[in-house]
C-alpha cells in the first residue's frame, strides 16, 4: 500500500520544505504547494481548523475530507503531527492512485511518510525558534470623537415624537478629540509569542535504523487569553532480523492543550464573544468603570446588548486537551525471490477532554435567578485499529516485461465513546466546572458507536520495455455502516502511461529529457454514512413536563425509519495527464485534466407529513467536478547563485447535478440577530457549490431620481435595490445570485534561492474569484450601531455618489407619506466582497555557518534563520482575512465571515544545529 | 529450505485465517440507542413516548408555543387579511402527525403485550392516556384541515400504500370513541402528576367534540344533547371550579387547577417561549403577538378586560403609544419581573378549562332544548359574574331565560369570545358557526367559503397522489 502509482496523478512535497515554518502545522503548510489541493484556513485560532479539498467538493452530506495515511496507517490527523518528523508527503488525486483506498479514497488521499534514521553514527538535530505574532489587519472603525458625532447625528433623526435629546455634548466630543477613546481591538489583541523546540536523534547500523524525536510548541494567540501548546514524541525503528524477515515499529504520542474560544456555528452566542463585540463597542466608554468593574455598554445607542469584549476574552476559562497515541508496526517476510508478505498492525487512540467555564463576568454565565455560570464538559475516546496484509510479487520476465502483482486483505475497526454535558446556574463561581455538584441545572448526553471495514484488493502493475505502463486494480470493501442490502462495494480502476521519452524517435530531440503521457479511470467511494444511520432509531431528548411537576419529564421519540438499501457515495474519475522534462529535467511541467462525477450522494428524501417523519436519508444526489492542474518547476539558475522554483495553478469547476426531490436546498448561515434568518447559501441543480442568494444593491437614490424612488416608497438617500422582475416591489421574487464562495483558480509559487551560505525561500500563494459574505458589517454599518468608518461617507445632499445610505429623519419620512414596497432582509449584495488575494505566505532567510568554523565545536551543521508568515497580503477584502469561514458543517455553507479568530502575521528567528 | 518454506506458507495461512472472520462482523448492533421494536418495555418508557408526543406540539419555539400565526385571520389577533397562504398551518400538521406516530406505536406495543411487569390496571391507564392524546391530536387536525388521513395503528409505507383522506365524520367517530374510552379508563386525578390527562379533561374535550359535530361542517344537531350531557357530568363531578378572582385565573399557582383541566405545561428547566413575544416594546418586549383594536373596543369595561388585555401603560392609552398602536395580551404575562428578564416563562397554556365547559354546556343545552334552560343560564352567568367582579355591570349584564334561542346562542358565543380569547379557540368558533366574514367585515373582499379550511401541506400532496387539496388552494 505504500508504493506510489507511477501512472496516476500524484503531487509530492519534500519534508525538508516544511521544517522552517513559523506555524508548525502540517495542514497549513500544504497550502500553495500542490496543484489541485485547496486549503482554506477557516479560522486563525492557534490549533484551529483548516479545510482541505483535493480537486473540488464531491459530497453534500457525506464529508469531503481527504483520507490521511501516515506510514500506511489510515485515519491520521495533521494538526498533531510534528512537521519535523515528515520525510515526504504525497497527495493522491486521481482514481487509479486513490482506488487502492476504495470506499475511503473518493476525496483524495494524503500519504505521509515519517523520517527514519540513516546508517552511520547517530546524528542529533536540534531546532529552536521563537517568534512574535500580531494581528494582520484590523477592522476600520471610528474613533471616539467621530463615533460620538455619528451617534448624535442618528439621534437627531429620531424626531417623530418631539425634539430629540442628543447623547453627547460638544464638550464631551472635544474631550474625545483630545484624549481619544478606547480602541477595543487594541484592547483584546496582543502580540503573541510562539516558541518551538525540536530535538531528534537518528542513526543506524547495517541492520537497524532508528529515529527518536521530540518537540514542544508553545503558541500564545493574538487574542488575549488564548493559546495552544503541543508536546510530541516519536520513536521510529526498523530492523532487519534475518535475511528474510524485517520488522518496524513507529510510535508517536502527542498532547495538545488549547484554550481558544468557540466561533461561528459552535459559539454559545455572539453577544458575549470578544471577536464579534470588539469592533462594535462604544469607543467612548473605557474598559473598566469607575468602580473597577468591567463597564457595561450604555443604553439608548450602539451595541447596547453586547457584553464587554475584554471580559468576553479574558474571563472564559477554556481547557481543551487532546492526547493521541499512534502505534504502527510491521513484519515483512521475503518468502522467495520477488515475493514478500508485509503484515502491519496499527492503532490510533485519541483521548479528548474539553472543559469550559464561563463565570459570572461573562455573558454566558451572567447571574440569572441568583445563580451564575455556564460550563461544558466534553470527554471522549476514539480508537482506530488497522491490520493490513500485503502480498507482493515482482518479476522481471526477460528483458522487456516487468510485472508486479499485489494482493491485500485488510480490516479496520473504529470505536467512539463519549459523554458531554452542559451545566448552568452554579452557586459557587470560583470552582465552576470543577465542582459540578454546585450546578443546579445539568443536561447530560452520551453516545457510543463503532464501525468495521473489511477489504480485499488486487492490483497489477505491468511495464513493457519500461515504456508502456499499465496498472489495474480492483477493491472490495465491506462496511458495517452500509445498509443491510448493500454491505459490499466494489471499486475498479485502471491507468496507462506511455513514457514517450524512452522511444527511439525521441532521442533526436535532446531538448526533451522526459515525456510521459498518462490516462486513468476508476471508481472510488466515500463511506459517508454514519454508524447506525441505516437503522430505525428511538432517540431521547424530546422532554416535556407531561406530569406537570417542577421538573420536566424525559421524552423518547422515533427519530428515523430504517433504510436498508443505503450505501456509500461513489465517484468515477477520468484523468489525462502529461509530464514533460526539458534540459535534462532542469525544467519540468506536469499538467492534468480531470473529470469526475459523484453519484448516490446522501440526501434527505422528503416524506409526507402524515407519516410522522419529515424525511429519510437516501442515495439520490449527484455532483460533477472537472478541472485543470498545471505545475511547472525548474532550476533556472544553477551556478554560484542557485534558484529553484515551482509554480502550480489549479482550476476546478463543480456543478450540482441532482438533488433528489429538491430543485434547491438552502443553508442558514447565522446565529440570529443579523436579519439573515432565511437561508442564504443554496445548492441549486445546475449550479456550483457556494452560491449566495440575496437582494442586489445598486448604490443609493440621488435627488434627481426622487420620483423613481418614490415609486418604491423610498426617498433619495435610501438604498436602491435591483428589481429583478420589474414588478415594482422588492421581495423574495427578486433574489438572485450575488456571489460564490469558491475561487476561479488557486495558485502557489515556491522559490528557493541560494548564494554561498545564504538561502532565501519564499512561497507566494493566492486565490482568485472567491467571494465572502462579510456578515459582521451588517451591524457595524447599521445606522443604530454605526461604528464603521464607512458611515462617515454616508449619503448626504452634498455627498450623493456613495453606496452607504443616508440617515433620514423620521419626520421627513412621515411627511413624504409613502408606502414602502421594499420587503427585504440583510441578504444583500453590498455585504458580499471579493476576497481574492495574493499572499506572501512564507519567507525565510537562512545562513549556514561555514563547516570549518563549526566543526571545531563538534557541530556538523549550524544554521540561523529568520522567517515570516503572512507578512504581505494583497486583497480588497475589508474583513479580518479573506480566508475565513464561520459555518463549516457543510461545504455548501462555506464563505461567511462572522467573527472568526483573525489571522496573524508572524516573524520568527531560529537556529538549527546538528551534531 | 523446504521446511522453512512450508513453515512460512503455513504461517501465512494461519495469519489470514485468524484475522479474517466471517462478515457477521459487518452487522451493526447499536450501543447507544434502541430500535423502536425493542422499546416500550415498561410504563415509564411508554409514558416517555407520550411526553415526546406533547413536545412536538409545545416546545421552546415550535408548535403551539409560537403558534398564533396560523390563526391570525380571526378577529382577535392583529394582522391577517383573509388571504390564507398555502403553507398556513403546515407546521402544525407535521407536529400533530409526529405526535400521532409516537402515540400509535406506543399503543400498539402496549396492546401487543410488550410492556413487562404491568398489571391490567396499569395497562388500562396507559391505553386511556394514549387514546386521549390521539383523540386530541385528531380533534385539532379535523377542525383545521377537514378530513385527514386516519392512522390508528402502524403507519403504512407511504409509497407502497398511500393513504386517502378520511371523511370528517369518520375522523369524529374515532375522536368520540377514543375520548369515551379515555374517560372510562382515566382517573379523576393523579396523585403525583397534576399535568396528566384526567377523566374530567377527557369528558370536557368530548363535550367540545360533540358540540363541534353539532355545528358546521357536520351540522349533526343530535350531538347538542350529548354535548350538554357530557359537560353536565363534568360540572356535577365537583372536581373543578372557577377561580374566584379573574386576575388570578392565569397565575402560576393555578396552573393545575381548580379551573385548569389540561394544558400545555412548562417548568423552569423546560420553559415556555420567551415571554417577550407577548409584551409590547415599551414594556421591554418584542411585541410579536398583538390584539386587533376592534376587539378591544367592543370588549365591555369590566375587571376581566384589564386582566386579559394590556390597553394602557403608565396612564398612556395604546392609541397614543409611540410603538405600535394596538393592545396586547396580558393573559400569558403573569410571571415575576425576574422571570421575565431572564427569559424564563413557566406559564401553562390551557387546552381545556372549566370556564370553557360551562360555556359548552350553556350553548349545547340551549340548542338541544330550543331555548335557554335555567341551568344553561346559571352556567354562563357564573362566567359573566366572575368577569364583572361579582357586581352588576350594565356593560355586560347577566343573561336570563327570557332570551330567545338565537339571542342566547349569540350571547354565549360572544362570552366565549371574551373569556377564551387567544387560547386557540376563536378561530374554531368562527369556523363552526360560519361567521368568519361577519366578524371580519373589513376583509370581506378577500373572503370565500374556502377560508374555513387550512390548505393540506404541499409536500403531502406532492408525495401522495391520493390526497386531494381543500378547495381554493393551489395543487402542486
Coordinates of C-alpha atoms in Angstrom, one line a residue, chain B residues 10-454:
Chain B
X10 CA 1.5 -22.4 6.9
X11 CA 2.3 -19.2 8.9
X12 CA 0.7 -17.3 6.1
X13 CA -2.5 -19.4 6.1
X14 CA -2.8 -19.2 9.8
X15 CA -2.4 -15.5 9.8
X16 CA -5.0 -15.0 7.3
X17 CA -7.5 -17.3 8.8
X18 CA -7.1 -16.0 12.3
X19 CA -7.6 -12.4 11.4
X20 CA -10.4 -12.6 8.9
X21 CA -13.6 -13.8 10.4
X22 CA -16.9 -14.1 8.7
X23 CA -18.8 -11.0 7.6
X24 CA -21.1 -11.3 10.6
X25 CA -18.8 -8.6 11.9
X26 CA -20.4 -6.2 9.4
X27 CA -23.7 -6.4 11.3
X28 CA -24.4 -3.3 13.3
X29 CA -25.5 -3.7 16.9
X30 CA -26.1 -0.2 18.3
X31 CA -24.7 0.6 21.7
X32 CA -26.2 4.0 22.4
X33 CA -29.8 3.7 21.4
X34 CA -32.6 1.1 20.8
X35 CA -34.7 0.3 17.8
X36 CA -38.5 1.0 18.2
X37 CA -39.4 -2.6 18.3
X38 CA -37.2 -3.1 21.4
X39 CA -38.6 -0.1 23.2
X40 CA -41.9 0.4 25.2
X41 CA -40.9 -2.3 27.8
X42 CA -42.2 -0.5 30.9
X43 CA -44.9 2.0 31.8
X44 CA -42.1 4.7 32.1
X45 CA -40.9 4.1 28.6
X46 CA -44.5 4.2 27.3
X47 CA -45.1 7.5 29.1
X48 CA -41.9 8.9 27.8
X49 CA -43.4 8.4 24.3
X50 CA -46.4 10.4 25.4
X51 CA -44.2 13.2 26.8
X52 CA -42.3 13.3 23.4
X53 CA -45.7 13.4 21.6
X54 CA -46.6 16.6 23.6
X55 CA -43.1 18.0 23.0
X56 CA -43.8 18.1 19.2
X57 CA -46.8 20.3 20.0
X58 CA -45.3 22.5 22.6
X59 CA -41.5 23.1 22.6
X60 CA -39.4 26.2 23.1
X61 CA -40.3 27.9 19.8
X62 CA -42.2 25.4 17.8
X63 CA -45.7 24.1 17.6
X64 CA -48.4 25.9 19.6
X65 CA -45.8 27.7 21.8
X66 CA -45.3 30.2 18.9
X67 CA -48.4 29.1 17.0
X68 CA -50.7 32.1 16.9
X69 CA -49.5 32.9 13.4
X70 CA -51.7 30.2 11.9
X71 CA -54.8 31.7 13.4
X72 CA -54.1 35.3 12.7
X73 CA -57.0 35.6 10.4
X74 CA -59.5 35.6 13.2
X75 CA -60.9 38.7 14.7
X76 CA -58.8 38.7 17.9
X77 CA -55.2 38.7 16.7
X78 CA -53.9 41.8 15.0
X79 CA -53.0 41.2 11.4
X80 CA -54.4 38.8 8.9
X81 CA -56.5 39.8 5.9
X82 CA -58.2 36.5 5.0
X83 CA -55.6 35.8 2.3
X84 CA -54.6 32.5 3.8
X85 CA -51.3 31.4 2.4
X86 CA -50.8 27.9 1.0
X87 CA -48.5 27.0 3.9
X88 CA -50.7 28.1 6.7
X89 CA -50.7 25.5 9.5
X90 CA -48.3 23.2 7.7
X91 CA -46.0 23.1 10.8
X92 CA -49.0 22.1 13.0
X93 CA -49.9 19.3 10.5
X94 CA -46.4 17.9 10.8
X95 CA -46.3 18.3 14.6
X96 CA -49.7 16.5 15.1
X97 CA -48.8 13.7 12.9
X98 CA -45.4 13.2 14.5
X99 CA -47.2 13.0 17.8
X100 CA -49.7 10.5 16.4
X101 CA -46.9 8.3 15.1
X102 CA -45.4 8.1 18.5
X103 CA -48.7 7.5 20.2
X104 CA -49.8 4.8 17.8
X105 CA -46.5 3.0 18.1
X106 CA -46.7 3.0 21.8
X107 CA -50.3 2.0 21.9
X108 CA -49.5 -0.9 19.5
X109 CA -46.7 -2.0 21.8
X110 CA -49.0 -1.9 24.9
X111 CA -51.8 -3.9 23.2
X112 CA -49.2 -6.3 21.9
X113 CA -48.0 -7.1 25.4
X114 CA -44.6 -5.6 25.1
X115 CA -44.9 -3.9 28.5
X116 CA -43.4 -6.1 31.2
X117 CA -44.3 -6.2 34.9
X118 CA -47.5 -4.3 34.4
X119 CA -51.0 -5.1 35.8
X120 CA -54.1 -4.8 33.7
X121 CA -54.9 -1.6 35.6
X122 CA -51.5 -0.1 34.6
X123 CA -52.1 -1.1 31.0
X124 CA -55.6 0.4 31.1
X125 CA -54.2 3.7 32.3
X126 CA -51.6 3.6 29.5
X127 CA -54.2 2.9 26.9
X128 CA -56.5 5.6 28.3
X129 CA -53.8 8.2 28.0
X130 CA -52.9 7.1 24.5
X131 CA -56.4 7.3 23.3
X132 CA -56.9 10.7 25.0
X133 CA -53.8 12.1 23.3
X134 CA -54.6 10.6 19.9
X135 CA -58.2 12.0 20.1
X136 CA -56.9 15.4 21.0
X137 CA -54.4 15.4 18.0
X138 CA -57.1 14.3 15.6
X139 CA -59.6 16.9 17.0
X140 CA -57.2 19.7 16.2
X141 CA -56.4 18.3 12.8
X142 CA -60.0 17.8 11.7
X143 CA -61.0 21.3 12.8
X144 CA -58.1 22.9 10.9
X145 CA -58.0 20.8 7.8
X146 CA -61.2 18.8 7.4
X147 CA -61.0 15.1 6.6
X148 CA -57.4 13.9 7.1
X149 CA -55.5 10.5 6.7
X150 CA -56.7 8.4 9.6
X151 CA -54.0 6.2 11.1
X152 CA -54.8 4.2 14.1
X153 CA -52.1 1.6 14.2
X154 CA -48.8 1.2 12.3
X155 CA -48.1 3.8 9.6
X156 CA -48.1 2.1 6.3
X157 CA -45.3 2.6 3.8
X158 CA -46.3 5.9 2.1
X159 CA -45.0 4.8 -1.3
X160 CA -46.4 1.3 -1.4
X161 CA -49.7 2.1 0.4
X162 CA -50.6 5.7 0.1
X163 CA -53.5 6.8 2.3
X164 CA -56.6 8.7 1.2
X165 CA -58.2 11.4 3.3
X166 CA -60.9 10.1 5.6
X167 CA -64.2 12.0 5.8
X168 CA -64.9 14.4 8.6
X169 CA -67.5 12.1 10.0
X170 CA -65.0 9.2 10.1
X171 CA -62.5 11.3 12.0
X172 CA -65.0 12.4 14.5
X173 CA -66.1 8.7 15.0
X174 CA -62.6 7.9 16.0
X175 CA -62.3 11.0 18.2
X176 CA -65.6 10.2 20.1
X177 CA -64.6 6.6 20.5
X178 CA -61.1 7.5 21.8
X179 CA -62.3 10.2 24.2
X180 CA -65.1 8.0 25.5
X181 CA -62.7 5.1 26.2
X182 CA -60.2 7.5 27.8
X183 CA -62.9 9.0 30.0
X184 CA -63.7 5.5 31.2
X185 CA -60.1 4.5 31.9
X186 CA -58.5 7.7 33.2
X187 CA -58.8 8.6 36.9
X188 CA -60.3 11.8 38.1
X189 CA -57.0 12.9 39.3
X190 CA -53.4 11.6 39.6
X191 CA -51.8 11.7 43.0
X192 CA -48.4 12.9 41.9
X193 CA -48.9 14.1 38.4
X194 CA -51.2 17.1 38.1
X195 CA -50.3 17.6 34.4
X196 CA -51.5 14.3 33.1
X197 CA -54.8 13.9 31.3
X198 CA -57.8 13.1 33.6
X199 CA -61.3 11.8 33.3
X200 CA -62.6 15.3 33.5
X201 CA -60.4 16.6 30.8
X202 CA -61.5 13.7 28.5
X203 CA -65.1 14.5 29.2
X204 CA -64.6 18.2 28.7
X205 CA -62.9 17.6 25.3
X206 CA -65.5 15.1 24.4
X207 CA -68.2 17.6 25.1
X208 CA -66.4 20.1 22.9
X209 CA -66.1 17.5 20.1
X210 CA -69.9 16.8 20.3
X211 CA -70.6 20.5 20.2
X212 CA -68.4 20.9 17.1
X213 CA -70.1 17.9 15.4
X214 CA -73.4 19.6 16.1
X215 CA -72.3 22.7 14.2
X216 CA -70.5 23.2 10.8
X217 CA -69.4 21.3 8.8
X218 CA -71.3 18.2 10.0
X219 CA -74.3 20.0 11.5
X220 CA -75.3 16.8 13.2
X221 CA -77.6 18.5 15.7
X222 CA -78.4 15.4 17.7
X223 CA -75.0 15.9 19.3
X224 CA -76.1 19.0 21.1
X225 CA -77.8 16.8 23.7
X226 CA -74.7 14.6 24.0
X227 CA -72.5 17.7 24.4
X228 CA -74.8 19.0 27.1
X229 CA -74.9 15.7 28.9
X230 CA -71.2 15.2 28.9
X231 CA -70.5 18.8 30.0
X232 CA -73.0 18.3 32.8
X233 CA -71.1 15.3 34.1
X234 CA -68.0 17.4 34.4
X235 CA -70.0 20.1 36.2
X236 CA -71.7 17.7 38.6
X237 CA -68.5 15.8 39.4
X238 CA -67.3 18.7 41.5
X239 CA -63.7 18.1 40.5
X240 CA -63.4 21.6 39.0
X241 CA -64.5 25.1 39.8
X242 CA -63.9 28.6 38.6
X243 CA -61.1 30.6 40.2
X244 CA -62.8 33.3 42.2
X245 CA -60.7 36.3 41.2
X246 CA -60.5 36.9 37.5
X247 CA -56.9 38.3 37.7
X248 CA -55.8 35.0 39.4
X249 CA -57.1 32.7 36.7
X250 CA -53.7 32.6 34.8
X251 CA -51.5 32.8 37.9
X252 CA -48.7 30.3 38.1
X253 CA -50.2 29.0 41.4
X254 CA -53.4 27.9 39.5
X255 CA -51.6 26.1 36.6
X256 CA -53.1 22.8 37.6
X257 CA -56.5 23.6 39.0
X258 CA -59.1 24.2 40.2
X259 CA -60.1 25.7 36.9
X260 CA -57.4 24.4 34.5
X261 CA -58.2 20.9 33.4
X262 CA -55.5 20.1 30.9
X263 CA -52.8 22.4 29.4
X264 CA -49.6 22.6 27.6
X265 CA -47.1 22.5 30.5
X266 CA -43.9 24.4 31.2
X267 CA -41.3 24.2 34.0
X268 CA -38.2 26.1 34.9
X269 CA -36.0 23.5 33.2
X270 CA -38.3 23.4 30.2
X271 CA -39.5 26.9 29.8
X272 CA -42.2 28.3 27.5
X273 CA -41.3 30.5 24.7
X274 CA -39.7 33.8 25.7
X275 CA -42.4 35.9 27.4
X276 CA -41.1 38.9 25.4
X277 CA -43.3 37.8 22.5
X278 CA -46.4 38.9 24.4
X279 CA -45.1 42.2 25.8
X280 CA -45.1 45.4 23.7
X281 CA -41.8 47.1 23.1
X282 CA -42.4 49.8 25.7
X283 CA -42.7 47.0 28.3
X284 CA -39.3 45.6 27.2
X285 CA -40.9 43.1 25.0
X286 CA -40.7 42.4 21.2
X287 CA -44.4 43.0 20.6
X288 CA -44.8 39.8 18.4
X289 CA -48.4 39.0 19.3
X290 CA -50.8 41.9 19.4
X291 CA -54.5 42.4 19.5
X292 CA -57.0 43.8 16.9
X293 CA -58.1 47.2 18.2
X294 CA -61.7 46.5 17.1
X295 CA -61.7 43.5 19.5
X296 CA -60.6 45.8 22.4
X297 CA -63.1 48.4 21.5
X298 CA -66.1 46.1 21.8
X299 CA -64.7 44.4 24.9
X300 CA -67.0 45.6 27.8
X301 CA -65.4 47.5 30.6
X302 CA -65.0 45.1 33.5
X303 CA -62.2 43.7 35.7
X304 CA -61.7 40.9 33.1
X305 CA -60.7 43.4 30.5
X306 CA -57.7 44.5 32.3
X307 CA -56.8 41.0 33.5
X308 CA -56.7 39.7 29.9
X309 CA -55.6 42.7 27.9
X310 CA -53.0 45.4 28.1
X311 CA -54.6 48.6 26.9
X312 CA -52.5 51.2 28.6
X313 CA -49.1 51.7 30.2
X314 CA -48.4 54.3 32.9
X315 CA -51.7 56.0 32.1
X316 CA -51.0 56.3 28.4
X317 CA -53.6 54.6 26.2
X318 CA -52.3 52.4 23.5
X319 CA -53.6 54.7 20.8
X320 CA -51.1 57.3 22.0
X321 CA -48.1 55.0 22.2
X322 CA -45.0 55.7 20.1
X323 CA -44.7 52.0 19.4
X324 CA -47.4 50.0 17.5
X325 CA -50.9 51.4 18.3
X326 CA -52.6 48.2 19.3
X327 CA -53.5 46.5 22.6
X328 CA -51.5 43.5 23.8
X329 CA -52.3 40.3 25.6
X330 CA -51.8 40.1 29.4
X331 CA -53.0 36.6 30.0
X332 CA -49.6 35.0 29.5
X333 CA -47.5 37.5 31.3
X334 CA -48.5 36.5 34.8
X335 CA -44.9 35.9 35.8
X336 CA -42.4 37.8 38.0
X337 CA -40.1 40.5 36.7
X338 CA -37.2 38.3 37.4
X339 CA -38.6 35.5 35.3
X340 CA -39.4 37.9 32.5
X341 CA -35.9 39.4 32.4
X342 CA -34.2 36.1 32.4
X343 CA -36.4 34.7 29.6
X344 CA -37.8 32.0 31.9
X345 CA -41.6 31.9 31.5
X346 CA -43.2 28.8 33.1
X347 CA -46.7 29.6 32.1
X348 CA -49.1 26.8 31.1
X349 CA -51.3 27.3 28.1
X350 CA -54.8 25.9 28.7
X351 CA -56.3 23.4 26.3
X352 CA -59.5 22.8 28.2
X353 CA -60.7 24.6 31.3
X354 CA -63.7 24.8 33.5
X355 CA -65.0 28.1 32.1
X356 CA -65.0 26.5 28.6
X357 CA -67.0 23.5 29.9
X358 CA -69.6 25.8 31.4
X359 CA -70.0 27.7 28.2
X360 CA -70.2 24.5 26.2
X361 CA -72.9 23.3 28.5
X362 CA -74.8 26.6 28.1
X363 CA -74.7 26.6 24.3
X364 CA -75.5 22.9 24.0
X365 CA -78.3 22.9 26.4
X366 CA -79.9 25.9 24.8
X367 CA -79.8 24.4 21.3
X368 CA -80.9 21.0 22.5
X369 CA -83.8 22.5 24.4
X370 CA -84.9 25.0 21.8
X371 CA -84.3 27.8 24.2
X372 CA -82.2 28.6 27.3
X373 CA -82.9 26.4 30.4
X374 CA -82.3 27.8 33.9
X375 CA -79.2 25.5 34.2
X376 CA -77.8 26.9 30.9
X377 CA -78.4 30.4 32.1
X378 CA -76.7 29.7 35.5
X379 CA -73.7 28.2 33.8
X380 CA -73.0 31.1 31.6
X381 CA -73.8 33.6 34.3
X382 CA -71.0 32.1 36.6
X383 CA -68.5 33.1 33.9
X384 CA -70.1 36.6 33.3
X385 CA -70.4 37.3 37.0
X386 CA -66.8 36.5 37.7
X387 CA -65.7 38.7 34.7
X388 CA -67.7 41.6 36.3
X389 CA -66.1 41.1 39.7
X390 CA -69.4 39.9 41.2
X391 CA -71.1 43.3 40.8
X392 CA -73.8 44.3 38.5
X393 CA -72.3 45.8 35.3
X394 CA -74.5 47.3 32.7
X395 CA -71.7 46.9 30.2
X396 CA -72.3 43.2 30.4
X397 CA -75.5 42.2 32.2
X398 CA -76.2 38.7 33.3
X399 CA -78.3 36.6 30.9
X400 CA -81.8 35.4 31.6
X401 CA -84.2 32.6 30.4
X402 CA -86.2 35.3 28.7
X403 CA -83.8 35.4 25.7
X404 CA -84.7 33.6 22.5
X405 CA -82.7 30.5 21.4
X406 CA -80.8 32.6 18.8
X407 CA -80.2 35.5 21.0
X408 CA -78.9 33.3 23.8
X409 CA -76.7 31.4 21.4
X410 CA -75.2 34.7 20.2
X411 CA -74.7 35.8 23.7
X412 CA -72.9 32.6 24.7
X413 CA -70.8 32.8 21.6
X414 CA -69.8 36.3 22.5
X415 CA -69.0 35.2 26.0
X416 CA -66.7 32.6 24.6
X417 CA -65.1 35.3 22.5
X418 CA -64.3 37.4 25.6
X419 CA -63.4 34.7 28.1
X420 CA -61.4 32.3 25.9
X421 CA -59.6 34.9 23.9
X422 CA -56.2 34.0 22.5
X423 CA -56.5 30.4 23.6
X424 CA -56.7 28.9 20.1
X425 CA -60.4 28.7 20.3
X426 CA -61.9 31.8 18.5
X427 CA -60.8 30.5 15.0
X428 CA -62.7 27.3 15.6
X429 CA -65.8 29.1 16.8
X430 CA -65.8 31.3 13.7
X431 CA -65.4 28.2 11.5
X432 CA -68.1 26.1 13.2
X433 CA -70.6 29.0 13.3
X434 CA -69.7 30.1 9.7
X435 CA -69.2 33.7 10.7
X436 CA -65.7 34.4 9.5
X437 CA -66.8 37.1 7.1
X438 CA -69.3 38.6 9.5
X439 CA -66.7 39.1 12.2
X440 CA -64.0 40.4 9.8
X441 CA -66.1 42.9 7.9
X442 CA -63.1 44.9 6.6
X443 CA -61.8 41.9 4.7
X444 CA -65.0 40.6 3.0
X445 CA -63.4 41.3 -0.3
X446 CA -60.8 38.5 0.4
X447 CA -63.3 36.1 1.9
X448 CA -64.7 33.0 0.4
X449 CA -66.1 29.8 1.9
X450 CA -62.7 28.1 1.1
X451 CA -61.2 30.1 4.0
X452 CA -62.9 27.8 6.6
X453 CA -60.2 25.1 6.0
X454 CA -56.5 25.3 6.0

